[in-house]
mmCIF file of C-alpha atoms and ligand atoms in Angstrom:
data_model
loop_
_atom_site.group_PDB
_atom_site.id
_atom_site.type_symbol
_atom_site.label_atom_id
_atom_site.label_comp_id
_atom_site.label_asym_id
_atom_site.label_seq_id
_atom_site.Cartn_x
_atom_site.Cartn_y
_atom_site.Cartn_z
ATOM 1 C CA MET Y 15 16.263 -50.660 -70.367
ATOM 2 C CA TRP Y 16 19.888 -50.391 -69.227
ATOM 3 C CA SER Y 17 22.594 -52.283 -71.042
ATOM 4 C CA ALA Y 18 24.984 -52.623 -68.120
ATOM 5 C CA GLY Y 19 26.528 -56.028 -67.430
ATOM 6 C CA ALA Y 20 25.072 -58.387 -64.831
ATOM 7 C CA GLY Y 21 25.481 -57.068 -61.297
ATOM 8 C CA ALA Y 22 26.493 -53.565 -62.407
ATOM 9 C CA ILE Y 23 24.337 -50.630 -61.302
ATOM 10 C CA PRO Y 24 23.713 -48.203 -64.172
ATOM 11 C CA ILE Y 25 25.496 -44.925 -63.475
ATOM 12 C CA LEU Y 26 22.326 -42.809 -63.749
ATOM 13 C CA ASP Y 27 20.569 -45.042 -61.207
ATOM 14 C CA GLN Y 28 23.523 -44.710 -58.864
ATOM 15 C CA ARG Y 29 23.371 -40.906 -59.056
ATOM 16 C CA MET Y 30 19.611 -40.863 -58.571
ATOM 17 C CA SER Y 31 19.605 -43.150 -55.567
ATOM 18 C CA LEU Y 32 22.439 -41.158 -53.999
ATOM 19 C CA GLY Y 33 20.480 -37.976 -54.677
ATOM 20 C CA LEU Y 34 17.326 -39.372 -53.085
ATOM 21 C CA THR Y 35 19.208 -40.538 -50.010
ATOM 22 C CA GLU Y 36 20.724 -37.078 -49.629
ATOM 23 C CA HIS Y 37 17.274 -35.508 -49.996
ATOM 24 C CA LYS Y 38 15.865 -37.852 -47.373
ATOM 25 C CA LYS Y 39 18.676 -36.918 -44.998
ATOM 26 C CA GLU Y 40 18.043 -33.221 -45.623
ATOM 27 C CA ASP Y 41 14.309 -33.681 -45.000
ATOM 28 C CA ARG Y 42 15.039 -35.503 -41.755
ATOM 29 C CA GLN Y 43 17.429 -32.759 -40.632
ATOM 30 C CA GLU Y 44 14.790 -30.124 -41.410
ATOM 31 C CA GLN Y 45 12.211 -32.138 -39.531
ATOM 32 C CA LEU Y 46 14.482 -32.522 -36.486
ATOM 33 C CA ALA Y 47 15.107 -28.767 -36.505
ATOM 34 C CA ARG Y 48 11.346 -28.112 -36.672
ATOM 35 C CA ILE Y 49 10.732 -30.488 -33.747
ATOM 36 C CA ARG Y 50 13.349 -28.593 -31.713
ATOM 37 C CA ASP Y 51 11.699 -25.257 -32.611
ATOM 38 C CA VAL Y 52 8.173 -26.335 -31.727
ATOM 39 C CA LEU Y 53 9.385 -28.024 -28.544
ATOM 40 C CA GLY Y 54 10.703 -24.711 -27.205
ATOM 41 C CA THR Y 55 11.866 -25.164 -23.613
ATOM 42 C CA ARG Y 56 9.859 -28.337 -23.015
ATOM 43 C CA SER Y 57 11.529 -31.665 -22.313
ATOM 44 C CA ILE Y 58 10.882 -34.908 -24.147
ATOM 45 C CA VAL Y 59 10.179 -37.281 -21.267
ATOM 46 C CA LEU Y 60 10.509 -41.005 -21.798
ATOM 47 C CA ILE Y 61 8.300 -43.166 -19.626
ATOM 48 C CA GLY Y 62 7.617 -46.910 -19.499
ATOM 49 C CA LEU Y 63 8.457 -50.063 -17.621
ATOM 50 C CA MET Y 64 11.913 -51.261 -16.674
ATOM 51 C CA GLY Y 65 13.583 -52.679 -19.766
ATOM 52 C CA ALA Y 66 11.512 -50.624 -22.220
ATOM 53 C CA GLY Y 67 14.697 -48.969 -23.517
ATOM 54 C CA LYS Y 68 14.174 -45.477 -22.067
ATOM 55 C CA THR Y 69 17.868 -44.817 -21.474
ATOM 56 C CA ALA Y 70 19.216 -46.448 -24.640
ATOM 57 C CA VAL Y 71 16.584 -44.859 -26.897
ATOM 58 C CA GLY Y 72 16.688 -41.548 -25.019
ATOM 59 C CA ARG Y 73 20.441 -41.188 -25.422
ATOM 60 C CA ARG Y 74 20.240 -41.768 -29.181
ATOM 61 C CA LEU Y 75 17.172 -39.545 -29.562
ATOM 62 C CA ALA Y 76 18.959 -36.689 -27.788
ATOM 63 C CA ASN Y 77 21.911 -37.169 -30.096
ATOM 64 C CA ARG Y 78 19.701 -36.952 -33.193
ATOM 65 C CA LEU Y 79 17.915 -33.851 -31.885
ATOM 66 C CA ASP Y 80 21.167 -32.314 -30.674
ATOM 67 C CA LEU Y 81 19.698 -31.915 -27.186
ATOM 68 C CA PRO Y 82 21.184 -32.861 -23.805
ATOM 69 C CA PHE Y 83 20.275 -36.296 -22.449
ATOM 70 C CA ILE Y 84 19.493 -36.673 -18.749
ATOM 71 C CA ASP Y 85 18.757 -39.899 -16.911
ATOM 72 C CA ALA Y 86 16.596 -39.212 -13.843
ATOM 73 C CA ASP Y 87 17.798 -42.294 -11.918
ATOM 74 C CA THR Y 88 21.429 -41.227 -12.377
ATOM 75 C CA GLU Y 89 20.560 -37.739 -11.110
ATOM 76 C CA ILE Y 90 18.789 -39.244 -8.081
ATOM 77 C CA GLU Y 91 21.882 -41.342 -7.364
ATOM 78 C CA VAL Y 92 24.107 -38.256 -7.594
ATOM 79 C CA ALA Y 93 21.778 -36.261 -5.312
ATOM 80 C CA ALA Y 94 21.643 -39.085 -2.763
ATOM 81 C CA GLY Y 95 25.257 -40.170 -3.048
ATOM 82 C CA ALA Y 96 23.980 -43.768 -3.256
ATOM 83 C CA SER Y 97 22.732 -46.205 -5.886
ATOM 84 C CA VAL Y 98 19.007 -46.801 -6.449
ATOM 85 C CA SER Y 99 19.403 -50.274 -4.879
ATOM 86 C CA GLU Y 100 21.127 -48.782 -1.819
ATOM 87 C CA ILE Y 101 18.413 -46.132 -1.408
ATOM 88 C CA PHE Y 102 15.696 -48.822 -1.533
ATOM 89 C CA ALA Y 103 17.606 -51.077 0.880
ATOM 90 C CA GLU Y 104 18.529 -48.404 3.415
ATOM 91 C CA HIS Y 105 15.503 -46.083 3.337
ATOM 92 C CA GLY Y 106 12.690 -47.943 1.545
ATOM 93 C CA GLU Y 107 10.668 -47.258 -1.591
ATOM 94 C CA SER Y 108 8.618 -44.292 -0.327
ATOM 95 C CA TYR Y 109 11.831 -42.402 0.525
ATOM 96 C CA PHE Y 110 13.095 -43.123 -2.997
ATOM 97 C CA ARG Y 111 9.795 -41.879 -4.478
ATOM 98 C CA ARG Y 112 10.004 -38.598 -2.562
ATOM 99 C CA GLY Y 113 13.516 -38.023 -3.855
ATOM 100 C CA GLU Y 114 12.464 -39.032 -7.360
ATOM 101 C CA ARG Y 115 9.584 -36.495 -7.327
ATOM 102 C CA LYS Y 116 11.888 -33.663 -6.185
ATOM 103 C CA VAL Y 117 14.704 -34.452 -8.592
ATOM 104 C CA ILE Y 118 12.393 -34.764 -11.614
ATOM 105 C CA ALA Y 119 10.658 -31.452 -10.727
ATOM 106 C CA ARG Y 120 14.079 -29.793 -10.675
ATOM 107 C CA LEU Y 121 15.209 -31.462 -13.898
ATOM 108 C CA LEU Y 122 12.059 -30.369 -15.738
ATOM 109 C CA GLU Y 123 13.129 -26.753 -15.179
ATOM 110 C CA GLY Y 124 16.117 -27.392 -17.415
ATOM 111 C CA GLY Y 125 14.515 -28.058 -20.814
ATOM 112 C CA PRO Y 126 14.812 -28.462 -23.681
ATOM 113 C CA GLN Y 127 16.327 -31.898 -23.174
ATOM 114 C CA VAL Y 128 15.547 -35.583 -23.446
ATOM 115 C CA LEU Y 129 14.760 -36.930 -19.987
ATOM 116 C CA ALA Y 130 14.558 -40.666 -19.258
ATOM 117 C CA THR Y 131 12.610 -41.422 -16.087
ATOM 118 C CA GLY Y 132 12.495 -44.541 -13.924
ATOM 119 C CA GLY Y 133 9.500 -46.808 -14.515
ATOM 120 C CA GLY Y 134 7.585 -45.661 -11.425
ATOM 121 C CA ALA Y 135 8.059 -41.911 -11.841
ATOM 122 C CA TYR Y 136 5.015 -41.254 -14.047
ATOM 123 C CA MET Y 137 2.790 -43.053 -11.506
ATOM 124 C CA ASP Y 138 3.195 -40.129 -9.135
ATOM 125 C CA ALA Y 139 0.362 -37.610 -9.711
ATOM 126 C CA GLU Y 140 2.535 -34.570 -8.983
ATOM 127 C CA THR Y 141 5.312 -35.745 -11.326
ATOM 128 C CA ARG Y 142 2.717 -36.507 -13.996
ATOM 129 C CA ALA Y 143 1.285 -32.982 -13.710
ATOM 130 C CA ASN Y 144 4.793 -31.490 -13.892
ATOM 131 C CA ILE Y 145 5.585 -33.533 -16.989
ATOM 132 C CA LYS Y 146 2.324 -32.419 -18.604
ATOM 133 C CA ALA Y 147 3.142 -28.776 -17.856
ATOM 134 C CA ARG Y 148 6.786 -28.793 -18.927
ATOM 135 C CA GLY Y 149 7.240 -31.709 -21.228
ATOM 136 C CA LEU Y 150 6.045 -34.017 -23.910
ATOM 137 C CA SER Y 151 5.740 -37.590 -22.680
ATOM 138 C CA VAL Y 152 6.661 -40.599 -24.794
ATOM 139 C CA TRP Y 153 5.600 -44.035 -23.555
ATOM 140 C CA LEU Y 154 7.904 -46.766 -24.788
ATOM 141 C CA LYS Y 155 5.550 -49.728 -24.690
ATOM 142 C CA ALA Y 156 7.065 -53.190 -24.915
ATOM 143 C CA GLU Y 157 5.832 -56.758 -24.717
ATOM 144 C CA ILE Y 158 6.617 -58.676 -21.564
ATOM 145 C CA LYS Y 159 9.100 -60.984 -23.263
ATOM 146 C CA VAL Y 160 11.096 -58.005 -24.543
ATOM 147 C CA LEU Y 161 11.079 -56.382 -21.092
ATOM 148 C CA LEU Y 162 12.170 -59.569 -19.331
ATOM 149 C CA LYS Y 163 14.917 -60.237 -21.851
ATOM 150 C CA ARG Y 164 16.310 -56.733 -21.345
ATOM 151 C CA VAL Y 165 16.099 -56.579 -17.549
ATOM 152 C CA GLY Y 166 17.614 -60.038 -17.272
ATOM 153 C CA ARG Y 167 20.950 -58.517 -18.203
ATOM 154 C CA ARG Y 168 21.246 -56.494 -14.970
ATOM 155 C CA ASP Y 169 20.286 -56.997 -11.347
ATOM 156 C CA SER Y 170 20.250 -53.338 -10.329
ATOM 157 C CA ARG Y 171 16.464 -53.101 -10.056
ATOM 158 C CA PRO Y 172 15.257 -53.632 -6.488
ATOM 159 C CA LEU Y 173 11.607 -54.206 -7.460
ATOM 160 C CA LEU Y 174 12.618 -57.174 -9.602
ATOM 161 C CA THR Y 175 15.202 -58.727 -7.299
ATOM 162 C CA ALA Y 176 12.575 -58.809 -4.522
ATOM 163 C CA GLY Y 177 10.407 -61.416 -6.278
ATOM 164 C CA ASN Y 178 9.791 -63.464 -9.419
ATOM 165 C CA PRO Y 179 10.589 -60.963 -12.206
ATOM 166 C CA GLU Y 180 7.852 -62.231 -14.520
ATOM 167 C CA LYS Y 181 5.159 -62.021 -11.838
ATOM 168 C CA VAL Y 182 6.345 -58.589 -10.706
ATOM 169 C CA MET Y 183 6.432 -57.304 -14.276
ATOM 170 C CA LYS Y 184 2.900 -58.590 -15.014
ATOM 171 C CA LYS Y 185 1.569 -56.901 -11.885
ATOM 172 C CA LEU Y 186 3.310 -53.638 -12.800
ATOM 173 C CA MET Y 187 1.830 -53.844 -16.313
ATOM 174 C CA GLU Y 188 -1.674 -54.162 -14.849
ATOM 175 C CA GLU Y 189 -1.171 -51.284 -12.441
ATOM 176 C CA ARG Y 190 0.749 -48.942 -14.668
ATOM 177 C CA TYR Y 191 -0.508 -49.336 -18.231
ATOM 178 C CA PRO Y 192 -3.803 -47.474 -17.590
ATOM 179 C CA ILE Y 193 -1.726 -44.511 -16.343
ATOM 180 C CA TYR Y 194 1.040 -44.730 -18.950
ATOM 181 C CA GLU Y 195 -1.762 -44.446 -21.516
ATOM 182 C CA GLU Y 196 -2.057 -40.769 -20.610
ATOM 183 C CA ALA Y 197 1.266 -40.122 -22.361
ATOM 184 C CA ASP Y 198 1.245 -37.672 -25.283
ATOM 185 C CA VAL Y 199 2.784 -40.248 -27.598
ATOM 186 C CA THR Y 200 3.078 -44.041 -27.479
ATOM 187 C CA VAL Y 201 5.724 -45.957 -29.406
ATOM 188 C CA GLU Y 202 6.056 -49.730 -29.564
ATOM 189 C CA SER Y 203 9.524 -50.695 -28.300
ATOM 190 C CA ARG Y 204 10.218 -53.921 -30.171
ATOM 191 C CA ASP Y 205 13.200 -56.243 -30.083
ATOM 192 C CA VAL Y 206 14.934 -54.457 -32.968
ATOM 193 C CA PRO Y 207 18.009 -52.186 -33.044
ATOM 194 C CA HIS Y 208 17.445 -49.104 -30.889
ATOM 195 C CA GLU Y 209 17.967 -46.811 -33.891
ATOM 196 C CA MET Y 210 14.721 -48.128 -35.399
ATOM 197 C CA ILE Y 211 12.805 -47.246 -32.261
ATOM 198 C CA VAL Y 212 14.430 -43.811 -32.284
ATOM 199 C CA GLY Y 213 13.164 -43.332 -35.861
ATOM 200 C CA ALA Y 214 9.649 -44.308 -34.774
ATOM 201 C CA VAL Y 215 9.810 -41.876 -31.840
ATOM 202 C CA ILE Y 216 10.906 -39.048 -34.159
ATOM 203 C CA ASP Y 217 8.005 -39.835 -36.537
ATOM 204 C CA ALA Y 218 5.526 -39.898 -33.642
ATOM 205 C CA LEU Y 219 6.846 -36.639 -32.190
ATOM 206 C CA ALA Y 220 6.772 -35.005 -35.622
ATOM 207 C CA SER Y 221 3.142 -35.902 -36.163
ATOM 208 C CA LYS Y 222 2.148 -34.895 -32.610
ATOM 209 C CA LEU Y 223 3.878 -31.528 -33.002
ATOM 210 C CA GLY Y 224 2.667 -30.961 -36.557
ATOM 211 C CA CYS Y 225 6.134 -31.336 -38.113
ATOM 212 C CA ALA Y 226 5.434 -34.312 -40.378
ATOM 213 C CA ALA Y 227 7.151 -34.336 -43.812
ATOM 214 C CA LYS Y 228 5.647 -31.813 -46.219
ATOM 215 C CA PRO Y 229 3.309 -33.747 -48.591
ATOM 216 C CA ASP Y 230 4.180 -31.590 -51.648
ATOM 217 C CA LYS Y 231 7.859 -32.502 -51.244
ATOM 218 C CA VAL Y 232 7.116 -36.201 -50.873
ATOM 219 C CA GLN Y 233 4.989 -36.176 -54.000
ATOM 220 C CA GLY Y 234 7.633 -34.231 -55.936
ATOM 221 C CA ARG Y 235 10.226 -36.865 -55.080
ATOM 222 C CA LYS Y 236 7.969 -39.730 -56.052
ATOM 223 C CA LYS Y 237 7.864 -38.462 -59.614
ATOM 224 C CA VAL Y 238 11.637 -38.981 -59.969
ATOM 225 C CA LYS Y 239 12.130 -42.399 -61.548
HETATM 226 C C1 S3P P 30 11.659 -48.516 -11.043
HETATM 227 C C2 S3P P 30 12.401 -48.452 -12.182
HETATM 228 C C3 S3P P 30 13.845 -48.182 -12.176
HETATM 229 C C4 S3P P 30 14.251 -47.396 -10.927
HETATM 230 C C5 S3P P 30 13.763 -48.092 -9.705
HETATM 231 C C6 S3P P 30 12.241 -48.271 -9.689
HETATM 232 C C7 S3P P 30 10.189 -48.768 -11.141
HETATM 233 O O1 S3P P 30 14.213 -47.442 -13.338
HETATM 234 O O2 S3P P 30 13.742 -46.092 -10.962
HETATM 235 O O3 S3P P 30 14.400 -49.325 -9.623
HETATM 236 O O4 S3P P 30 9.463 -48.483 -10.181
HETATM 237 O O5 S3P P 30 9.750 -49.250 -12.217
HETATM 238 P P1 S3P P 30 14.199 -48.069 -14.834
HETATM 239 O O6 S3P P 30 12.787 -48.044 -15.319
HETATM 240 O O7 S3P P 30 15.066 -47.126 -15.602
HETATM 241 O O8 S3P P 30 14.768 -49.436 -14.743
#
């Protein structure tokens, strides 16, 4: 149909594809704005096992939504003046859990925001109820090999340094997955660039909150050839 030389992109095609990309960007921006509106003062709370990508995905998601990003473990460390490993070593896990419950309850007062929580936080009934009341939970669900690959890069997780990481992780999966399933939204966290997972989270949030792309617009665009 086009008489351009080999390898050249016909000028009309170039304009059209640029136009479509711009439209897609505009639609995404509109969708992000709608998600922010519907969210109100609630927080988007990322839950899931260690290595699921809660912090990395959460940071990027907050950036896309133009919301603050808060990492609960960092806030616990600031409140305690000690690292998570030090808190576990000096005071034990139940002390850490009490602090975690308090800090997350306080943080949930500060929405809207994207809040990444430590893997055990959602297991606490009170924290879970608080998240349900003031947030929208997103479970980043990953396969064990993805989790192990990611946590292998750091040794700052006391639960994993205490035993064989694979065995510990399997046990945590058994204990925690039935509870994580209560999350409002579940997104598969695969071994792909974090931006792709962020896109999947935005899609899932949009459909949960009723902000999915308008079908009339999508159809209108399809007609452009
Ligand atoms: C924990 C996960 C950690 C941290 C602590 C306990 C857990 O956070 O809160 O080491 O119980 O799964 P990440 O999930 O961010 O690694």
